Amino acid sequence: MVTTTEHIASTGGFEDSTAGSGSCPAMAPKDYKSGVKPVWCPGCGDYGVLLSLTKTLAELQLQPEKVSVISGIGCSSRIPAYLKTYGFHGVHGRSLALATGLKVSRPDQTVIVASGDGDGFSIGGNHFLHACRRNVDLTYIVMDNQLYGMTKGQASPTSAPDWEKGKLTPGGTGINPFHPLVVGLASGANFIARVSGTDANGAVPILKEAIEHPGFSLVHILSPCITYNRDQLAWKKMVRPAPVEATTDPARAARRLMTDDNLNLGVLYKGDRKPYQPTLEPSINEVRELEGQFVV
Amino acid sequence: MTVPSISITMTGSGGSGVMTAGNLLLEAAGRAGWFGLMTRSAGPQIRGGEAAAMLRLSSEPVLSHKDRYEILLGIDWKNADRFATEIPLDGDSIVLGDGEPPKVFSEAAGQQFQVDLQKIAKGIKGGRPNMVALGVAAALVGLPESSVAQVVEKALKRKGDEAVSAGKEALRAGMEAAAHLPRFDQLTVDAENPDPLAVDNPSNPRWNISGNEACGLGAVRGGTRFVAAYPITPATEVLEWLAPALPKLGGALVQAEDELASVNQIIGGSFGGTPSLTATSGPGLALMMESIGLAVASETPIVVVNVMRGGPSTGIPTKSEQSDLNIALYGLHGDAPHLVLAPLSIADCIFTTQWTVALAEKLQTAAILLSDQALGQTRTIIPQQEDAGIVAEREVPTVLEDGYERYAVTDSGVSPMAVPGQPGGQYTADGLEHTPTGMPSSKADDHHKQMDKRLRKLTDFDFGDNWAVVEGDEDAETAVLTWGSSYGAASEALAELRAEGQKARLIAMRLLSPAQPERLAEALQGISKLLVVEQSHGGQFYRYLRAYYDLDADVKSMAVPGPLAIRPSDVRKTLTEWS
Ligand SMILES: Cc1ncc(C[n+]2csc(CCOP(=O)(O)OP(=O)(O)O)c2C)c(N)n1
Ligand code: SF4
Ligand SMILES: [Mg+2]
């Protein structure tokens, strides 16, 4: 319980309110778990993602209060509440925008954005383009199950055109799927990788690198929906490490990603674009100093 | 008391520099110790096209334009007839300028004069007709050459000495060309001290500021340090003022990809502990609605400045209307108590924005501030505005122990809000209904308790006397009740009536939500006739009053849609005819 509260002026801006919490004992993956029981179906791929995240945070030994996990709406977007970090479970499709505002004004926080293929590429598609382009130092993990799990199994932008089980598209969508990594690269994402949600050990080093890489990192996570498309359980056996090393050349990355079959795991592209981050260093002390411009 | 004033409009087509001339005339009036307003009106062209600078110069600060213009001065008359309804003239008006004015003007005005602005300008090296027009205007209204020359110099300095001397020469030529024209002597200049704002008199500083700039200033005075926004007329100048100002104060402005992004970015900024704000207009506000509800449910303070324009849809982007009241009050889905406020004048844009930032932070909710085009894009000369000293104060837990409850059900309804970085304060902010710790919950008990607290923190809060401006006679039986920018015309109308010996009272509301029924009942003591004045077609304010207040009087609605401004005479006429 809160024992003391005090009204503190929050005008000063951005200083870290908790500098100097001293040396902390080593953090284990379980220390990043909130203890809230997930709403997910037993066997959902998102459990593996949660495990991968707690392991990654422990690898990085990040203090939980220095991490914020921001999400939208969907099964996948439920993840923040299951972590012991700061979190924001916002509205459908807008997590990148919310995270941008947080990171730009609080660059001291490690900000991870969690999304699904619907949340991120359909309703949130415009923010995806501009988050890649803006290149704020965020890590964007998208749990792709090629459908809308939360609303009970409709087609998503990444569904195969002939997937006939989507309830609003009984004959399949007949539309080519969206290719998030190609679009991400073209829009300016500074780090692009794919991991399997069901292989935490494989995912952790890549997630770690994504978090540490400056600028906007996009991590595509294959996270099967056991309830609305059991076939996705086969992904586990189909995926493979990408046959070549990560490239830093966007033209080569583009060619590779254009022919990518969604099953290559690993870091696929690493850029060196400068992240977007205002300095937040005041050059004047008082608002009054701005007022001279109004004097007649 | 009615304020002595002169109203003058200058018109000109693209590139004529009519706006520059208008701005300089306003600034010079300020230097001479006067006050005033300048509203711009433009045709539909993006750049260039016909434009009108509409000024009212006065001996005291004024809040609205007059019912008619004494002077209409055309640098040229191309398409000027488009402004006919905005520039009422009568037999006491003069119309003058280069060439033949449109019939609507020459037929309405009492006298007409030809001034060869082009020809005079041609006779001066580097001379421009707008500077000649400035000289003519200055002479007609009785401004001393010294005041005008100073502002011309200030404005043209960066263009070099030649431009300055050409400007001054054109100014003088204009004043000489006006020698034979009638003079308007409503305003006087102290002959001993023709430039009271000069260095020897710094005790009386005067500001030249627009409502949109004033909103920006109020925002930073209140503590706003993060802004994200998408450009939209007529709100853009709020952002243009804030964009260079915020970095100087250690803050930032991000140009977002759309309004869905801007509102979510400021929710993120605020979640991080920084007072955050966006500015938009009707179409943008409509896009933001879902996420304003997120700010309400997650109790994340944000401020949305909505500079209203004619609606619905794209409507009339460059003209004012008070027709976003409904969406601001009722646009959120679910039961979503939030703040809605409105500034009453350009100067009040500073105070009300500052107050709104502080209220949103204090009450941890979303606030919508309803400014409008008439305030936002009008410039005014006013006395320097002191800082009201109201600053954002968010309740933050200082000691955190296990089991921190972000959404603790407190008596006041406000729960201490941890800031990312605070150890032990970790919580997940949520738009899903939740328990006190923030865990999603669909239980009736949690829903009711959280809804009660989100409402209680607003309804139990003491907003003090700033909820409205109440002015006029204590023993009046007639009152005008209005809100936002309509205050200007209503206030002037009532001042005129009272100067004629009638008793009247005016109540202009700044705080629209939460409703303040007890305060309004008190303000309406003794009133048996109540005129409700607003600039909307549907009577949005009137209907809101009917829903939330017991109005124990004979009530009449005066709801006039844009794009024309409500003028003092409209209010007077309605009051006089109502018997
Ligand atoms: C504005 C809005 N529209 C629709 C919904 C309904 N909705 C909730 S989640 C969702 C799709 C989620 O899909 P995805 O992001 O792929 O998440 P998944 O459940 O598959 O993990 C939809 C359409 C909503 N919450 N908000
Ligand atoms: S519906 Fe699918 S995505 Fe959602 S929790 Fe169940 S298995 Fe996971
Ligand atoms: Mg999905």
XYZ file of N, CA, C and O and ligand atoms in Angstrom, chain A residues 39-47 74-76 145 147-150 152-153 223-229, ligand 2:
112
model
N -5.003 -14.972 -19.844
C -6.326 -15.398 -20.327
C -6.189 -16.356 -21.517
O -7.180 -16.849 -22.039
N -4.984 -16.599 -21.982
C -4.776 -17.362 -23.214
C -5.243 -18.817 -23.117
O -5.221 -19.421 -22.042
N -5.606 -19.393 -24.240
C -5.969 -20.799 -24.314
C -4.720 -21.636 -23.989
O -3.612 -21.243 -24.342
N -4.923 -22.783 -23.346
C -3.766 -23.653 -23.124
C -3.120 -23.996 -24.460
O -3.830 -24.295 -25.424
N -1.811 -23.880 -24.530
C -1.108 -24.220 -25.768
C -0.917 -23.048 -26.712
O -0.290 -23.181 -27.766
N -1.429 -21.890 -26.378
C -1.270 -20.702 -27.240
C 0.210 -20.344 -27.345
O 0.953 -20.394 -26.359
N 0.630 -19.950 -28.541
C 2.023 -19.584 -28.770
C 2.480 -18.413 -27.925
O 3.674 -18.252 -27.644
N 1.536 -17.576 -27.487
C 1.921 -16.366 -26.755
C 2.576 -16.683 -25.400
O 3.353 -15.875 -24.883
N 2.286 -17.875 -24.827
C 2.978 -18.260 -23.593
C 4.483 -18.313 -23.825
O 5.273 -17.902 -22.988
N -5.871 -7.387 -28.470
C -5.772 -8.690 -29.110
C -5.289 -9.670 -28.056
O -4.874 -9.252 -26.968
N -5.316 -10.968 -28.352
C -4.770 -11.937 -27.385
C -3.324 -11.567 -27.081
O -2.902 -11.495 -25.926
N -2.553 -11.348 -28.147
C -1.133 -11.036 -28.005
C -0.907 -9.764 -27.204
O 0.052 -9.658 -26.439
N -0.145 -14.663 -35.808
C -0.830 -15.955 -35.925
C -1.744 -15.955 -37.143
O -2.644 -16.791 -37.268
N -4.204 -14.437 -38.019
C -5.653 -14.317 -37.817
C -5.921 -13.422 -36.610
O -5.012 -13.037 -35.885
N -7.197 -13.105 -36.436
C -7.630 -12.353 -35.260
C -8.084 -13.361 -34.226
O -9.179 -13.926 -34.334
N -7.242 -13.601 -33.226
C -7.600 -14.575 -32.202
C -8.700 -14.057 -31.294
O -9.732 -14.700 -31.085
N -8.510 -12.861 -30.789
C -9.403 -12.321 -29.760
C -10.856 -12.234 -30.215
O -11.769 -12.475 -29.434
N -12.223 -14.154 -32.337
C -12.620 -15.516 -32.639
C -12.426 -15.939 -34.084
O -13.312 -16.509 -34.712
N -11.256 -15.626 -34.585
C -10.816 -16.317 -35.780
C -11.165 -15.745 -37.134
O -11.492 -16.503 -38.054
N 3.727 -17.044 -33.796
C 3.106 -17.445 -32.537
C 1.776 -18.121 -32.830
O 0.764 -17.469 -33.064
N 1.776 -19.444 -32.864
C 0.596 -20.162 -33.340
C -0.656 -19.963 -32.487
O -0.578 -19.886 -31.265
N -1.786 -19.903 -33.168
C -3.089 -19.877 -32.500
C -3.639 -21.298 -32.552
O -4.091 -21.766 -33.600
N -3.598 -21.933 -31.411
C -3.991 -23.331 -31.364
C -5.496 -23.501 -31.526
O -5.989 -24.526 -31.965
N -6.230 -22.441 -31.209
C -7.693 -22.558 -31.221
C -8.290 -22.366 -32.615
O -9.204 -23.079 -33.019
N -7.784 -21.405 -33.372
C -8.424 -21.101 -34.665
C -7.628 -21.559 -35.878
O -8.125 -21.488 -36.998
N -6.410 -22.002 -35.662
C -5.679 -22.595 -36.790
C -4.612 -23.562 -36.270
O -3.429 -23.225 -36.179
S -7.511 -17.632 -29.491
Fe -5.593 -18.252 -30.382
S -4.260 -16.469 -30.103
Fe -5.987 -16.212 -28.720
S -5.313 -17.106 -26.791
Fe -6.401 -18.688 -27.888
S -4.787 -19.749 -28.971
Fe -3.939 -17.833 -28.354
